[in-house]
C-alpha cells in the first residue's frame, strides 16, 4: 500500500513539474508578400509571394532562433542581352526587356531579438541568413518568348540571401504568438540577384 501511494505521489510530482516547465520549442507557419527587383539595368519592382513552415527554439526571454522551410516566388524585368536564348548581340545597345521569374526553396536561420516589451506587445528585431535552392528560373521577352531554366541550366543554383527587419510580436495566448516583420533582403550571389522588401506574418505555438 505504501509503495502504491509512493508511485502515485511520484507521478503527481512529475506531472506538476512538467505542467510548470517552460515551453521552449515552437512550431508554426508563415505567409509572405514581397516587392522585388533585380540588380541590373532599369529594373522593375514587381510583387511576389511566399510561405513556409517555422521551427523555433525559444529558451531565453529576450531572443530566440528560427529555422524551417520557405518557398518564395519573385519577379522583375530588366534590360539584358538575350544570350540565354542563343542570340549573340552585335552591338552594345542590343539589349531587350526580359522578365525573370524565380522560384526558390530555402532553409532560413533567423535570430530574433525582443528589446522592448509592454503587456502582450513586443518589439522584434531580426537578422536572417537564408540558403536557397533555385527550383525554377523563367525568362520571358516579347522578341523570343519564354525560356525556363532548371537544374544544371542555372549556374548558381544555391543562393545565399541576407535579411534584416524590424517588426512586432503579439501574444495571443499563453503559448501562441503572432509575428509581423517587414524586412529588406538581398541575394549575395545568384544568376539573377534579387533585392526584396518583404512582409512576413508568422503564427507560432508552443509544443514542448
mmCIF file of C-alpha atoms in Angstrom:
data_model
loop_
_atom_site.group_PDB
_atom_site.id
_atom_site.type_symbol
_atom_site.label_atom_id
_atom_site.label_comp_id
_atom_site.label_asym_id
_atom_site.label_seq_id
_atom_site.Cartn_x
_atom_site.Cartn_y
_atom_site.Cartn_z
ATOM 1 C CA UNK A 1 0.000 0.000 0.000
ATOM 2 C CA UNK A 2 2.849 2.393 0.896
ATOM 3 C CA UNK A 3 4.574 1.583 -2.426
ATOM 4 C CA UNK A 4 1.374 2.275 -4.341
ATOM 5 C CA UNK A 5 0.982 5.644 -2.631
ATOM 6 C CA UNK A 6 4.618 6.486 -3.337
ATOM 7 C CA UNK A 7 4.134 5.701 -7.045
ATOM 8 C CA UNK A 8 1.023 7.893 -7.208
ATOM 9 C CA UNK A 9 2.836 10.681 -5.397
ATOM 10 C CA UNK A 10 5.815 10.404 -7.756
ATOM 11 C CA UNK A 11 3.584 10.568 -10.831
ATOM 12 C CA UNK A 12 1.766 13.554 -9.395
ATOM 13 C CA UNK A 13 5.034 15.399 -8.753
ATOM 14 C CA UNK A 14 6.353 14.619 -12.246
ATOM 15 C CA UNK A 15 3.104 15.856 -13.772
ATOM 16 C CA UNK A 16 3.199 19.042 -11.719
ATOM 17 C CA UNK A 17 6.778 19.812 -12.751
ATOM 18 C CA UNK A 18 6.006 19.130 -16.405
ATOM 19 C CA UNK A 19 2.939 21.368 -16.286
ATOM 20 C CA UNK A 20 5.000 24.230 -14.856
ATOM 21 C CA UNK A 21 8.019 23.704 -17.111
ATOM 22 C CA UNK A 22 8.842 26.417 -19.616
ATOM 23 C CA UNK A 23 7.873 25.618 -23.203
ATOM 24 C CA UNK A 24 10.834 26.405 -25.453
ATOM 25 C CA UNK A 25 10.031 24.595 -28.731
ATOM 26 C CA UNK A 26 7.523 26.234 -31.066
ATOM 27 C CA UNK A 27 6.068 25.283 -34.442
ATOM 28 C CA UNK A 28 4.162 27.460 -36.846
ATOM 29 C CA UNK A 29 3.692 28.757 -40.346
ATOM 30 C CA UNK A 30 4.238 31.986 -42.213
ATOM 31 C CA UNK A 31 2.880 33.858 -45.220
ATOM 32 C CA UNK A 32 4.975 36.379 -47.127
ATOM 33 C CA UNK A 33 4.409 39.178 -49.594
ATOM 34 C CA UNK A 34 7.312 40.841 -51.345
ATOM 35 C CA UNK A 35 8.253 43.567 -53.793
ATOM 36 C CA UNK A 36 11.415 42.534 -55.629
ATOM 37 C CA UNK A 37 13.822 43.908 -58.206
ATOM 38 C CA UNK A 38 16.912 42.526 -59.924
ATOM 39 C CA UNK A 39 20.223 44.316 -59.635
ATOM 40 C CA UNK A 40 20.680 45.336 -63.275
ATOM 41 C CA UNK A 41 19.805 47.955 -65.899
ATOM 42 C CA UNK A 42 16.435 49.675 -65.465
ATOM 43 C CA UNK A 43 14.863 47.048 -63.167
ATOM 44 C CA UNK A 44 11.168 46.987 -62.362
ATOM 45 C CA UNK A 45 9.817 46.361 -58.873
ATOM 46 C CA UNK A 46 7.217 43.575 -59.018
ATOM 47 C CA UNK A 47 5.004 41.887 -56.373
ATOM 48 C CA UNK A 48 5.647 38.310 -55.294
ATOM 49 C CA UNK A 49 4.669 35.890 -52.559
ATOM 50 C CA UNK A 50 5.892 33.071 -50.358
ATOM 51 C CA UNK A 51 5.223 30.948 -47.325
ATOM 52 C CA UNK A 52 6.690 28.268 -45.154
ATOM 53 C CA UNK A 53 6.921 26.183 -42.017
ATOM 54 C CA UNK A 54 8.668 27.607 -38.950
ATOM 55 C CA UNK A 55 10.568 25.741 -36.229
ATOM 56 C CA UNK A 56 11.576 27.915 -33.264
ATOM 57 C CA UNK A 57 13.775 27.313 -30.242
ATOM 58 C CA UNK A 58 12.975 29.903 -27.565
ATOM 59 C CA UNK A 59 14.761 29.387 -24.255
ATOM 60 C CA UNK A 60 15.769 32.949 -23.389
ATOM 61 C CA UNK A 61 13.291 35.740 -22.754
ATOM 62 C CA UNK A 62 14.910 38.389 -24.939
ATOM 63 C CA UNK A 63 15.926 36.385 -28.009
ATOM 64 C CA UNK A 64 15.098 33.195 -29.898
ATOM 65 C CA UNK A 65 16.149 31.244 -33.007
ATOM 66 C CA UNK A 66 14.138 30.112 -36.007
ATOM 67 C CA UNK A 67 14.690 27.742 -38.907
ATOM 68 C CA UNK A 68 12.309 25.887 -41.222
ATOM 69 C CA UNK A 69 11.496 25.629 -44.928
ATOM 70 C CA UNK A 70 10.361 28.592 -47.044
ATOM 71 C CA UNK A 71 9.083 28.906 -50.619
ATOM 72 C CA UNK A 72 9.456 32.204 -52.494
ATOM 73 C CA UNK A 73 8.225 33.486 -55.857
ATOM 74 C CA UNK A 74 9.883 36.659 -57.222
ATOM 75 C CA UNK A 75 9.584 38.599 -60.492
ATOM 76 C CA UNK A 76 11.397 41.543 -62.061
ATOM 77 C CA UNK A 77 12.178 42.895 -65.552
ATOM 78 C CA UNK A 78 15.497 44.395 -66.681
ATOM 79 C CA UNK A 79 17.306 45.426 -69.859
ATOM 80 C CA UNK A 80 19.564 42.497 -70.726
ATOM 81 C CA UNK A 81 21.332 40.811 -73.623
ATOM 82 C CA UNK A 82 19.437 37.759 -74.983
ATOM 83 C CA UNK A 83 22.412 35.407 -74.547
ATOM 84 C CA UNK A 84 20.339 32.695 -72.854
ATOM 85 C CA UNK A 85 18.165 32.460 -75.974
ATOM 86 C CA UNK A 86 21.267 31.600 -78.036
ATOM 87 C CA UNK A 87 21.378 35.049 -79.640
ATOM 88 C CA UNK A 88 24.759 36.771 -79.916
ATOM 89 C CA UNK A 89 24.434 40.579 -79.677
ATOM 90 C CA UNK A 90 26.141 42.524 -82.446
ATOM 91 C CA UNK A 91 26.097 45.938 -80.787
ATOM 92 C CA UNK A 92 26.471 47.157 -77.175
ATOM 93 C CA UNK A 93 22.922 48.554 -77.225
ATOM 94 C CA UNK A 94 21.264 45.302 -78.370
ATOM 95 C CA UNK A 95 19.612 44.819 -75.001
ATOM 96 C CA UNK A 96 15.959 43.852 -74.698
ATOM 97 C CA UNK A 97 13.480 43.834 -71.814
ATOM 98 C CA UNK A 98 13.496 40.391 -70.190
ATOM 99 C CA UNK A 99 11.233 39.398 -67.299
ATOM 100 C CA UNK A 100 12.771 36.971 -64.833
ATOM 101 C CA UNK A 101 10.549 34.829 -62.593
ATOM 102 C CA UNK A 102 12.365 32.869 -59.898
ATOM 103 C CA UNK A 103 11.048 30.162 -57.563
ATOM 104 C CA UNK A 104 13.208 29.087 -54.631
ATOM 105 C CA UNK A 105 13.117 26.686 -51.696
ATOM 106 C CA UNK A 106 15.110 27.931 -48.721
ATOM 107 C CA UNK A 107 16.236 26.974 -45.228
ATOM 108 C CA UNK A 108 16.398 30.218 -43.217
ATOM 109 C CA UNK A 109 18.323 30.696 -39.990
ATOM 110 C CA UNK A 110 16.917 33.710 -38.156
ATOM 111 C CA UNK A 111 17.758 35.252 -34.812
ATOM 112 C CA UNK A 112 15.047 37.400 -33.225
ATOM 113 C CA UNK A 113 15.729 39.973 -30.522
ATOM 114 C CA UNK A 114 12.993 41.290 -28.190
ATOM 115 C CA UNK A 115 14.486 44.528 -26.772
ATOM 116 C CA UNK A 116 11.237 46.081 -25.563
ATOM 117 C CA UNK A 117 8.040 44.502 -24.202
ATOM 118 C CA UNK A 118 4.849 46.067 -22.909
ATOM 119 C CA UNK A 119 1.965 43.799 -21.972
ATOM 120 C CA UNK A 120 1.195 41.467 -24.872
ATOM 121 C CA UNK A 121 3.162 43.595 -27.374
ATOM 122 C CA UNK A 122 6.870 43.264 -28.120
ATOM 123 C CA UNK A 123 9.314 44.970 -30.478
ATOM 124 C CA UNK A 124 11.127 42.476 -32.749
ATOM 125 C CA UNK A 125 14.498 42.919 -34.458
ATOM 126 C CA UNK A 126 15.577 40.080 -36.757
ATOM 127 C CA UNK A 127 18.572 39.042 -38.845
ATOM 128 C CA UNK A 128 18.370 36.168 -41.339
ATOM 129 C CA UNK A 129 20.828 34.016 -43.291
ATOM 130 C CA UNK A 130 18.854 32.056 -45.881
ATOM 131 C CA UNK A 131 20.351 29.289 -48.033
ATOM 132 C CA UNK A 132 18.089 28.828 -51.063
ATOM 133 C CA UNK A 133 17.932 26.393 -53.958
ATOM 134 C CA UNK A 134 16.610 27.786 -57.255
ATOM 135 C CA UNK A 135 13.846 25.394 -58.299
ATOM 136 C CA UNK A 136 12.973 27.299 -61.473
ATOM 137 C CA UNK A 137 14.122 30.425 -63.292
ATOM 138 C CA UNK A 138 11.921 31.598 -66.172
ATOM 139 C CA UNK A 139 12.827 34.265 -68.726
ATOM 140 C CA UNK A 140 10.165 35.977 -70.841
ATOM 141 C CA UNK A 141 10.531 38.526 -73.652
ATOM 142 C CA UNK A 142 8.347 39.817 -76.479
ATOM 143 C CA UNK A 143 11.049 39.043 -79.028
ATOM 144 C CA UNK A 144 11.872 35.432 -78.081
ATOM 145 C CA UNK A 145 9.047 34.177 -75.864
ATOM 146 C CA UNK A 146 9.538 32.058 -72.743
ATOM 147 C CA UNK A 147 12.620 30.145 -71.628
ATOM 148 C CA UNK A 148 12.587 28.011 -68.458
ATOM 149 C CA UNK A 149 15.917 27.160 -66.821
ATOM 150 C CA UNK A 150 16.020 24.214 -64.430
ATOM 151 C CA UNK A 151 18.656 22.122 -62.646
ATOM 152 C CA UNK A 152 22.107 22.489 -64.205
ATOM 153 C CA UNK A 153 20.822 25.180 -66.596
ATOM 154 C CA UNK A 154 21.071 27.555 -63.622
ATOM 155 C CA UNK A 155 24.742 28.427 -62.991
ATOM 156 C CA UNK A 156 24.344 29.442 -59.344
ATOM 157 C CA UNK A 157 21.640 27.082 -58.171
ATOM 158 C CA UNK A 158 22.442 27.593 -54.476
ATOM 159 C CA UNK A 159 21.828 31.205 -53.444
ATOM 160 C CA UNK A 160 22.778 32.894 -50.177
ATOM 161 C CA UNK A 161 20.397 35.600 -49.018
ATOM 162 C CA UNK A 162 20.777 38.060 -46.131
ATOM 163 C CA UNK A 163 17.898 39.897 -44.475
ATOM 164 C CA UNK A 164 17.327 42.372 -41.681
ATOM 165 C CA UNK A 165 14.000 43.514 -40.282
ATOM 166 C CA UNK A 166 12.204 45.375 -37.514
ATOM 167 C CA UNK A 167 8.689 44.325 -36.564
ATOM 168 C CA UNK A 168 6.160 43.419 -33.925
ATOM 169 C CA UNK A 169 5.126 40.423 -31.833
ATOM 170 C CA UNK A 170 1.685 39.970 -30.268
ATOM 171 C CA UNK A 171 0.978 37.335 -27.631
ATOM 172 C CA UNK A 172 -2.405 35.790 -28.476
ATOM 173 C CA UNK A 173 -2.461 33.111 -25.781
ATOM 174 C CA UNK A 174 -0.149 31.709 -23.150
ATOM 175 C CA UNK A 175 1.885 29.791 -25.733
ATOM 176 C CA UNK A 176 0.721 31.350 -29.022
ATOM 177 C CA UNK A 177 2.279 34.373 -30.734
ATOM 178 C CA UNK A 178 1.838 36.363 -33.942
ATOM 179 C CA UNK A 179 4.966 37.899 -35.503
ATOM 180 C CA UNK A 180 4.652 40.678 -38.103
ATOM 181 C CA UNK A 181 8.028 41.519 -39.661
ATOM 182 C CA UNK A 182 8.885 43.874 -42.546
ATOM 183 C CA UNK A 183 12.418 43.165 -43.799
ATOM 184 C CA UNK A 184 14.946 44.015 -46.501
ATOM 185 C CA UNK A 185 16.574 41.025 -48.205
ATOM 186 C CA UNK A 186 19.475 40.823 -50.631
ATOM 187 C CA UNK A 187 20.968 37.952 -52.668
ATOM 188 C CA UNK A 188 24.746 37.724 -52.340
ATOM 189 C CA UNK A 189 25.382 35.508 -55.360
ATOM 190 C CA UNK A 190 22.885 34.322 -57.950
ATOM 191 C CA UNK A 191 22.241 34.025 -61.687
ATOM 192 C CA UNK A 192 19.828 36.902 -61.177
ATOM 193 C CA UNK A 193 20.467 38.654 -57.880
ATOM 194 C CA UNK A 194 17.223 39.920 -56.372
ATOM 195 C CA UNK A 195 16.660 42.568 -53.738
ATOM 196 C CA UNK A 196 13.332 42.373 -51.900
ATOM 197 C CA UNK A 197 11.210 44.245 -49.413
ATOM 198 C CA UNK A 198 9.259 41.501 -47.638
ATOM 199 C CA UNK A 199 6.379 41.478 -45.181
ATOM 200 C CA UNK A 200 6.091 38.253 -43.161
ATOM 201 C CA UNK A 201 3.135 37.238 -40.991
ATOM 202 C CA UNK A 202 4.024 34.276 -38.778
ATOM 203 C CA UNK A 203 1.872 32.373 -36.282
ATOM 204 C CA UNK A 204 3.716 30.147 -33.777
ATOM 205 C CA UNK A 205 2.569 27.950 -30.897
ATOM 206 C CA UNK A 206 4.478 26.107 -28.189
ATOM 207 C CA UNK A 207 4.635 22.310 -28.282
ATOM 208 C CA UNK A 208 7.284 21.430 -25.664
#
